[in-house]
PDB file of C-alpha atoms in Angstrom:
ATOM      1  CA  PRO G  27     -80.176-187.035 107.968  1.00  0.00           C
ATOM      2  CA  TYR G  28     -79.862-187.651 104.250  1.00  0.00           C
ATOM      3  CA  TRP G  29     -82.226-186.952 101.398  1.00  0.00           C
ATOM      4  CA  ILE G  30     -83.067-188.921  98.278  1.00  0.00           C
ATOM      5  CA  LEU G  31     -84.618-186.488  95.815  1.00  0.00           C
ATOM      6  CA  THR G  32     -84.349-187.028  92.087  1.00  0.00           C
ATOM      7  CA  ASP G  33     -82.134-188.685  89.564  1.00  0.00           C
ATOM      8  CA  LYS G  34     -80.566-185.289  88.827  1.00  0.00           C
ATOM      9  CA  LEU G  35     -80.171-184.109  92.433  1.00  0.00           C
ATOM     10  CA  LEU G  36     -79.346-187.466  93.976  1.00  0.00           C
ATOM     11  CA  THR G  37     -75.906-187.299  95.608  1.00  0.00           C
ATOM     12  CA  ARG G  38     -76.095-190.199  98.041  1.00  0.00           C
ATOM     13  CA  LYS G  39     -77.664-192.912  96.000  1.00  0.00           C
ATOM     14  CA  GLY G  40     -77.234-196.155  97.880  1.00  0.00           C
ATOM     15  CA  LYS G  41     -77.095-199.706  96.626  1.00  0.00           C
ATOM     16  CA  GLY G  42     -80.569-200.853  95.683  1.00  0.00           C
ATOM     17  CA  ASP G  43     -82.051-197.338  95.553  1.00  0.00           C
ATOM     18  CA  ALA G  44     -84.215-196.757  92.503  1.00  0.00           C
ATOM     19  CA  VAL G  45     -84.640-193.522  90.581  1.00  0.00           C
ATOM     20  CA  ILE G  46     -86.608-191.461  93.023  1.00  0.00           C
ATOM     21  CA  ASN G  47     -88.376-188.851  90.925  1.00  0.00           C
ATOM     22  CA  ASP G  48     -90.357-189.897  87.921  1.00  0.00           C
ATOM     23  CA  SER G  49     -92.932-187.392  86.726  1.00  0.00           C
ATOM     24  CA  ARG G  50     -94.703-190.110  84.791  1.00  0.00           C
ATOM     25  CA  GLU G  51     -95.555-191.806  88.080  1.00  0.00           C
ATOM     26  CA  GLY G  52     -96.744-188.544  89.540  1.00  0.00           C
ATOM     27  CA  GLY G  53     -94.568-188.182  92.606  1.00  0.00           C
ATOM     28  CA  CYS G  54     -91.237-188.314  94.320  1.00  0.00           C
ATOM     29  CA  ARG G  55     -90.119-190.205  97.392  1.00  0.00           C
ATOM     30  CA  GLY G  56     -88.508-188.550 100.392  1.00  0.00           C
ATOM     31  CA  ARG G  57     -86.578-190.278 103.157  1.00  0.00           C
ATOM     32  CA  LEU G  58     -85.137-188.917 106.375  1.00  0.00           C
ATOM     33  CA  GLU G  59     -83.093-190.982 108.817  1.00  0.00           C
ATOM     34  CA  LEU G  60     -82.376-189.694 112.323  1.00  0.00           C
ATOM     35  CA  THR G  61     -80.977-191.153 115.512  1.00  0.00           C
ATOM     36  CA  VAL G  62     -82.806-190.049 118.652  1.00  0.00           C
ATOM     37  CA  ASP G  63     -81.244-191.065 121.966  1.00  0.00           C
ATOM     38  CA  GLY G  64     -79.603-193.980 120.183  1.00  0.00           C
ATOM     39  CA  ASP G  65     -82.867-195.173 118.608  1.00  0.00           C
ATOM     40  CA  PRO G  66     -83.483-194.996 114.842  1.00  0.00           C
ATOM     41  CA  LEU G  67     -86.236-192.755 113.523  1.00  0.00           C
ATOM     42  CA  VAL G  68     -87.023-193.105 109.804  1.00  0.00           C
ATOM     43  CA  ILE G  69     -89.531-190.988 107.880  1.00  0.00           C
ATOM     44  CA  GLU G  70     -90.436-191.977 104.328  1.00  0.00           C
ATOM     45  CA  ARG G  71     -92.930-190.932 101.718  1.00  0.00           C
ATOM     46  CA  SER G  72     -93.792-193.669  99.289  1.00  0.00           C
ATOM     47  CA  ARG G  73     -93.174-193.239  95.579  1.00  0.00           C
ATOM     48  CA  LYS G  74     -96.859-193.384  94.651  1.00  0.00           C
ATOM     49  CA  HIS G  75     -99.461-191.350  96.448  1.00  0.00           C
ATOM     50  CA  THR G  76    -102.712-189.577  95.776  1.00  0.00           C
ATOM     51  CA  THR G  77    -104.205-186.296  96.819  1.00  0.00           C
ATOM     52  CA  ALA G  78    -106.169-188.256  99.422  1.00  0.00           C
ATOM     53  CA  GLY G  79    -103.041-189.317 101.279  1.00  0.00           C
ATOM     54  CA  THR G  80     -99.441-188.353 101.649  1.00  0.00           C
ATOM     55  CA  GLY G  81     -98.013-191.846 101.826  1.00  0.00           C
ATOM     56  CA  LEU G  82     -96.151-190.873 105.001  1.00  0.00           C
ATOM     57  CA  ILE G  83     -94.458-193.721 106.875  1.00  0.00           C
ATOM     58  CA  VAL G  84     -92.814-193.140 110.250  1.00  0.00           C
ATOM     59  CA  ILE G  85     -90.686-195.947 111.694  1.00  0.00           C
ATOM     60  CA  TYR G  86     -89.523-195.430 115.277  1.00  0.00           C
ATOM     61  CA  LYS G  87     -87.518-198.103 117.096  1.00  0.00           C
ATOM     62  CA  GLY G  88     -88.345-200.440 114.243  1.00  0.00           C
ATOM     63  CA  ASP G  89     -92.094-199.953 114.743  1.00  0.00           C
ATOM     64  CA  PRO G  90     -94.014-198.516 111.752  1.00  0.00           C
ATOM     65  CA  LEU G  91     -96.256-195.649 112.815  1.00  0.00           C
ATOM     66  CA  THR G  92     -98.605-193.291 111.004  1.00  0.00           C
ATOM     67  CA  HIS G  93     -99.036-189.565 111.317  1.00  0.00           C
ATOM     68  CA  ARG G  94    -102.135-190.389 113.350  1.00  0.00           C
ATOM     69  CA  LEU G  95    -100.516-191.925 116.408  1.00  0.00           C
ATOM     70  CA  ASP G  96    -102.245-193.430 119.402  1.00  0.00           C
ATOM     71  CA  GLY G  97    -101.914-191.577 122.682  1.00  0.00           C
ATOM     72  CA  ASP G  98     -98.986-193.547 124.121  1.00  0.00           C
ATOM     73  CA  LYS G  99     -96.842-193.370 120.966  1.00  0.00           C
ATOM     74  CA  GLN G 100     -97.670-189.710 120.411  1.00  0.00           C
ATOM     75  CA  ALA G 101     -96.752-188.914 124.015  1.00  0.00           C
ATOM     76  CA  GLU G 102     -93.494-190.858 123.662  1.00  0.00           C
ATOM     77  CA  LEU G 103     -92.477-189.002 120.511  1.00  0.00           C
ATOM     78  CA  ASN G 104     -93.529-185.654 121.968  1.00  0.00           C
ATOM     79  CA  LYS G 105     -91.496-186.367 125.094  1.00  0.00           C
ATOM     80  CA  ILE G 106     -88.373-187.204 123.083  1.00  0.00           C
ATOM     81  CA  LEU G 107     -88.708-184.908 120.082  1.00  0.00           C
ATOM     82  CA  GLY G 108     -90.971-182.106 121.247  1.00  0.00           C
ATOM     83  CA  GLU G 109     -94.521-181.024 120.451  1.00  0.00           C
ATOM     84  CA  GLY G 110     -95.417-180.762 116.779  1.00  0.00           C
ATOM     85  CA  PHE G 111     -92.382-182.677 115.573  1.00  0.00           C
ATOM     86  CA  LEU G 112     -94.358-184.698 113.042  1.00  0.00           C
ATOM     87  CA  ASP G 113     -95.779-181.494 111.573  1.00  0.00           C
ATOM     88  CA  PHE G 114     -92.214-180.300 111.194  1.00  0.00           C
ATOM     89  CA  LEU G 115     -91.329-183.539 109.400  1.00  0.00           C
ATOM     90  CA  LEU G 116     -94.318-183.199 107.095  1.00  0.00           C
ATOM     91  CA  LYS G 117     -93.076-179.770 106.052  1.00  0.00           C
ATOM     92  CA  THR G 118     -89.433-180.717 105.847  1.00  0.00           C
ATOM     93  CA  VAL G 119     -89.824-183.756 103.610  1.00  0.00           C
ATOM     94  CA  ILE G 120     -92.452-182.009 101.451  1.00  0.00           C
ATOM     95  CA  LEU G 121     -95.190-184.551 102.138  1.00  0.00           C
ATOM     96  CA  ARG G 122     -98.316-182.419 102.462  1.00  0.00           C
ATOM     97  CA  GLU G 123    -101.184-182.916 100.086  1.00  0.00           C
ATOM     98  CA  GLY G 124    -101.169-180.665  97.066  1.00  0.00           C
ATOM     99  CA  LEU G 125     -97.711-179.350  97.799  1.00  0.00           C
ATOM    100  CA  SER G 126     -96.235-182.746  96.982  1.00  0.00           C
ATOM    101  CA  ASN G 127     -97.926-182.757  93.581  1.00  0.00           C
ATOM    102  CA  LYS G 128     -96.728-179.238  92.912  1.00  0.00           C
ATOM    103  CA  PHE G 129     -93.251-180.179  94.080  1.00  0.00           C
ATOM    104  CA  SER G 130     -93.053-183.105  91.665  1.00  0.00           C
ATOM    105  CA  LYS G 131     -93.951-180.854  88.714  1.00  0.00           C
ATOM    106  CA  LEU G 132     -91.278-178.266  89.412  1.00  0.00           C
ATOM    107  CA  GLY G 133     -87.905-178.319  87.744  1.00  0.00           C
ATOM    108  CA  SER G 134     -84.861-179.657  89.564  1.00  0.00           C
ATOM    109  CA  VAL G 135     -83.515-176.187  90.428  1.00  0.00           C
ATOM    110  CA  ALA G 136     -86.869-175.067  91.829  1.00  0.00           C
ATOM    111  CA  ARG G 137     -87.237-178.294  93.812  1.00  0.00           C
ATOM    112  CA  GLN G 138     -83.795-177.878  95.307  1.00  0.00           C
ATOM    113  CA  GLU G 139     -84.454-174.236  96.185  1.00  0.00           C
ATOM    114  CA  LEU G 140     -87.815-175.044  97.764  1.00  0.00           C
ATOM    115  CA  LEU G 141     -86.344-177.855  99.807  1.00  0.00           C
ATOM    116  CA  GLU G 142     -83.418-175.727 100.949  1.00  0.00           C
ATOM    117  CA  ASN G 143     -85.810-172.987 102.049  1.00  0.00           C
ATOM    118  CA  TYR G 144     -87.746-175.462 104.161  1.00  0.00           C
ATOM    119  CA  LEU G 145     -84.575-176.839 105.659  1.00  0.00           C
ATOM    120  CA  ASP G 146     -83.168-173.374 106.309  1.00  0.00           C
ATOM    121  CA  MET G 147     -86.298-172.048 107.991  1.00  0.00           C
ATOM    122  CA  THR G 148     -88.305-174.893 109.458  1.00  0.00           C
ATOM    123  CA  ALA G 149     -85.552-177.281 110.424  1.00  0.00           C
ATOM    124  CA  TYR G 150     -83.271-174.576 111.771  1.00  0.00           C
ATOM    125  CA  GLU G 151     -86.068-173.001 113.778  1.00  0.00           C
ATOM    126  CA  TYR G 152     -87.166-176.293 115.286  1.00  0.00           C
ATOM    127  CA  PHE G 153     -83.761-177.674 116.073  1.00  0.00           C
ATOM    128  CA  SER G 154     -82.498-174.348 117.415  1.00  0.00           C
ATOM    129  CA  LYS G 155     -85.395-174.382 119.891  1.00  0.00           C
ATOM    130  CA  TYR G 156     -84.843-178.053 120.651  1.00  0.00           C
ATOM    131  CA  ILE G 157     -81.103-177.610 121.179  1.00  0.00           C
ATOM    132  CA  GLY G 158     -81.701-174.445 123.207  1.00  0.00           C
ATOM    133  CA  SER G 159     -84.081-176.380 125.454  1.00  0.00           C
ATOM    134  CA  GLU G 160     -81.537-179.166 125.897  1.00  0.00           C
ATOM    135  CA  VAL G 161     -78.785-176.635 126.635  1.00  0.00           C
ATOM    136  CA  ARG G 162     -80.950-175.007 129.303  1.00  0.00           C
ATOM    137  CA  LYS G 163     -81.560-178.419 130.863  1.00  0.00           C
ATOM    138  CA  LEU G 164     -77.828-179.072 130.858  1.00  0.00           C
ATOM    139  CA  HIS G 165     -77.197-175.676 132.457  1.00  0.00           C
ATOM    140  CA  VAL G 166     -79.658-176.572 135.225  1.00  0.00           C
ATOM    141  CA  GLN G 167     -77.921-179.912 135.728  1.00  0.00           C
ATOM    142  CA  ILE G 168     -74.495-178.255 135.742  1.00  0.00           C
ATOM    143  CA  SER G 169     -75.718-175.668 138.243  1.00  0.00           C
ATOM    144  CA  GLY G 170     -77.011-178.456 140.458  1.00  0.00           C
ATOM    145  CA  LEU G 171     -73.714-180.317 140.173  1.00  0.00           C
ATOM    146  CA  ASN G 172     -71.787-177.137 141.003  1.00  0.00           C
ATOM    147  CA  THR G 173     -73.963-176.586 144.071  1.00  0.00           C
ATOM    148  CA  GLU G 174     -73.452-180.184 145.130  1.00  0.00           C
ATOM    149  CA  ALA G 175     -69.703-179.906 144.494  1.00  0.00           C
ATOM    150  CA  SER G 176     -69.576-176.713 146.575  1.00  0.00           C
ATOM    151  CA  PHE G 177     -71.447-178.478 149.370  1.00  0.00           C
ATOM    152  CA  TYR G 178     -69.047-181.419 149.294  1.00  0.00           C
ATOM    153  CA  ALA G 179     -66.083-179.027 149.116  1.00  0.00           C
ATOM    154  CA  GLY G 180     -67.310-177.381 152.328  1.00  0.00           C
ATOM    155  CA  ASP G 181     -67.647-180.769 154.004  1.00  0.00           C
ATOM    156  CA  LEU G 182     -64.166-181.725 152.814  1.00  0.00           C
ATOM    157  CA  SER G 183     -62.710-178.468 154.138  1.00  0.00           C
ATOM    158  CA  ARG G 184     -64.337-179.016 157.540  1.00  0.00           C
ATOM    159  CA  LEU G 185     -63.115-182.599 157.591  1.00  0.00           C
ATOM    160  CA  ARG G 186     -59.559-181.470 156.823  1.00  0.00           C
ATOM    161  CA  GLU G 187     -59.715-178.908 159.635  1.00  0.00           C
ATOM    162  CA  ARG G 188     -60.997-181.590 162.021  1.00  0.00           C
ATOM    163  CA  ILE G 189     -58.202-183.978 161.027  1.00  0.00           C
ATOM    164  CA  LYS G 190     -55.600-181.213 161.461  1.00  0.00           C
ATOM    165  CA  SER G 191     -57.005-180.397 164.905  1.00  0.00           C
ATOM    166  CA  LEU G 192     -56.815-184.059 165.941  1.00  0.00           C
ATOM    167  CA  VAL G 193     -53.256-184.371 164.618  1.00  0.00           C
ATOM    168  CA  ASP G 194     -52.174-181.232 166.515  1.00  0.00           C
ATOM    169  CA  LYS G 195     -53.843-182.489 169.688  1.00  0.00           C
ATOM    170  CA  GLN G 196     -52.146-185.860 169.343  1.00  0.00           C
ATOM    171  CA  ALA G 197     -48.793-184.104 168.857  1.00  0.00           C
ATOM    172  CA  GLN G 198     -49.376-182.159 172.092  1.00  0.00           C
ATOM    173  CA  ILE G 199     -50.254-185.361 173.930  1.00  0.00           C
ATOM    174  CA  ASP G 200     -47.116-187.063 172.587  1.00  0.00           C
ATOM    175  CA  ALA G 201     -44.935-184.103 173.657  1.00  0.00           C
ATOM    176  CA  SER G 202     -46.468-184.060 177.153  1.00  0.00           C
ATOM    177  CA  LEU G 203     -46.030-187.817 177.454  1.00  0.00           C
ATOM    178  CA  GLU G 204     -42.374-187.515 176.434  1.00  0.00           C
ATOM    179  CA  GLN G 205     -41.823-184.871 179.131  1.00  0.00           C
ATOM    180  CA  ASP G 206     -43.448-187.130 181.737  1.00  0.00           C
ATOM    181  CA  ILE G 207     -41.224-190.017 180.658  1.00  0.00           C
ATOM    182  CA  GLN G 208     -38.112-187.856 181.000  1.00  0.00           C
ATOM    183  CA  LYS G 209     -39.215-186.767 184.487  1.00  0.00           C
ATOM    184  CA  LEU G 210     -39.730-190.395 185.484  1.00  0.00           C
ATOM    185  CA  VAL G 211     -36.263-191.280 184.183  1.00  0.00           C
ATOM    186  CA  VAL G 212     -34.717-188.466 186.254  1.00  0.00           C
ATOM    187  CA  MET G 213     -36.666-189.575 189.335  1.00  0.00           C
ATOM    188  CA  ARG G 214     -35.576-193.172 188.795  1.00  0.00           C
ATOM    189  CA  ASP G 215     -31.899-192.159 188.554  1.00  0.00           C
ATOM    190  CA  THR G 216     -32.221-189.957 191.655  1.00  0.00           C
ATOM    191  CA  HIS G 217     -33.843-192.742 193.658  1.00  0.00           C
ATOM    192  CA  TYR G 218     -31.184-195.177 192.481  1.00  0.00           C
ATOM    193  CA  ARG G 219     -28.387-192.891 193.651  1.00  0.00           C
ATOM    194  CA  THR G 220     -30.193-192.391 196.970  1.00  0.00           C
ATOM    195  CA  LEU G 221     -30.431-196.144 197.427  1.00  0.00           C
ATOM    196  CA  LEU G 222     -26.729-196.510 196.707  1.00  0.00           C
ATOM    197  CA  ASN G 223     -25.923-193.842 199.292  1.00  0.00           C
ATOM    198  CA  LEU G 224     -28.183-195.530 201.846  1.00  0.00           C
ATOM    199  CA  LYS G 225     -26.526-198.860 201.156  1.00  0.00           C
ATOM    200  CA  SER G 226     -23.066-197.352 201.622  1.00  0.00           C
ATOM    201  CA  SER G 227     -24.161-195.610 204.819  1.00  0.00           C
ATOM    202  CA  MET G 228     -25.674-198.827 206.134  1.00  0.00           C
ATOM    203  CA  GLN G 229     -22.480-200.711 205.399  1.00  0.00           C
ATOM    204  CA  ASN G 230     -20.452-198.071 207.260  1.00  0.00           C
ATOM    205  CA  THR G 231     -22.855-198.238 210.177  1.00  0.00           C
ATOM    206  CA  LEU G 232     -22.564-202.013 210.352  1.00  0.00           C
ATOM    207  CA  ALA G 233     -18.785-201.779 210.190  1.00  0.00           C
ATOM    208  CA  SER G 234     -18.769-199.251 213.039  1.00  0.00           C
ATOM    209  CA  ARG G 235     -21.049-201.451 215.099  1.00  0.00           C
ATOM    210  CA  ASP G 236     -18.810-204.476 214.593  1.00  0.00           C
ATOM    211  CA  TYR G 237     -15.771-202.392 215.537  1.00  0.00           C
ATOM    212  CA  MET G 238     -17.403-201.177 218.740  1.00  0.00           C
ATOM    213  CA  GLU G 239     -18.378-204.714 219.670  1.00  0.00           C
ATOM    214  CA  LYS G 240     -14.797-205.868 219.207  1.00  0.00           C
ATOM    215  CA  ALA G 241     -13.475-202.961 221.270  1.00  0.00           C
ATOM    216  CA  LYS G 242     -15.889-203.720 224.082  1.00  0.00           C
ATOM    217  CA  ASP G 243     -14.929-207.379 224.121  1.00  0.00           C
ATOM    218  CA  LYS G 244     -11.217-206.499 224.192  1.00  0.00           C
ATOM    219  CA  LEU G 245     -11.696-204.043 227.036  1.00  0.00           C
ATOM    220  CA  ILE G 246     -13.498-206.597 229.124  1.00  0.00           C
ATOM    221  CA  SER G 247     -11.153-209.491 228.435  1.00  0.00           C
ATOM    222  CA  GLU G 248      -7.821-207.679 228.867  1.00  0.00           C
ATOM    223  CA  ASN G 249      -8.753-205.188 231.569  1.00  0.00           C
ATOM    224  CA  THR G 250      -6.871-202.565 229.553  1.00  0.00           C
ATOM    225  CA  PRO G 251      -6.670-199.001 230.928  1.00  0.00           C
ATOM    226  CA  LEU G 252      -9.364-196.861 229.427  1.00  0.00           C
ATOM    227  CA  SER G 253      -7.038-194.128 228.162  1.00  0.00           C
ATOM    228  CA  PHE G 254      -4.882-196.590 226.304  1.00  0.00           C
ATOM    229  CA  LEU G 255      -7.931-198.286 224.835  1.00  0.00           C
ATOM    230  CA  VAL G 256      -9.318-194.981 223.613  1.00  0.00           C
ATOM    231  CA  ASP G 257      -6.049-194.118 221.888  1.00  0.00           C
ATOM    232  CA  GLU G 258      -5.964-197.517 220.261  1.00  0.00           C
ATOM    233  CA  LEU G 259      -9.543-197.288 219.112  1.00  0.00           C
ATOM    234  CA  ARG G 260      -8.877-193.898 217.591  1.00  0.00           C
ATOM    235  CA  ALA G 261      -5.870-195.248 215.744  1.00  0.00           C
ATOM    236  CA  GLU G 262      -7.822-198.219 214.360  1.00  0.00           C
ATOM    237  CA  ARG G 263     -10.754-196.020 213.393  1.00  0.00           C
ATOM    238  CA  ASN G 264      -8.471-193.637 211.552  1.00  0.00           C
ATOM    239  CA  SER G 265      -6.908-196.516 209.682  1.00  0.00           C
ATOM    240  CA  VAL G 266     -10.280-197.793 208.467  1.00  0.00           C
TER     241      VAL G 266
END
């Protein structure tokens, strides 16, 4: 917020601002500009006023209000700024009846001191409560987020354990499958060697059968003595 006080105390006189305090006109103008949740809130007290009115103008979101607000606008301001905020503004900008007249008649040093006292006490007290309330709300939100984060962390931990269990189980299945494959390979090689042996044995058997058939035919056709034929067969068999 910034303040426009008097020609002697004015430190932020903007372009187009007139001399604020003029005792001949019987008053001084106050102006306070705030930003509340991104929306402008302007409080002014007009240069001229009477004891019957303070000349207070409140402009919120570009909408001029009065200190006597309707229910909806009052509820909206109370919700955003807190109960009694307009009373705080009335005190802070020195806009109450009687006090404003007295304020305009004081010297510049007294006006500055009076204003600083109001700012030190009223504004600090209000905003310290307001900020404290907001901080407590944030603490509640943070606590809720921490609880939610802890909950999700537990879920994540359980999910990681489940994934690890599945990976370990899959590794066991792969190892068992590899062992089965190796066993099948050994069985295949064994069966192959057995088949080769059977083939060789069958070939030998067929050769022996053919040899016996030839020997029988020779015995019948030549009428060879049996002892001679046996010796000959033995010799041929040994040569095979």
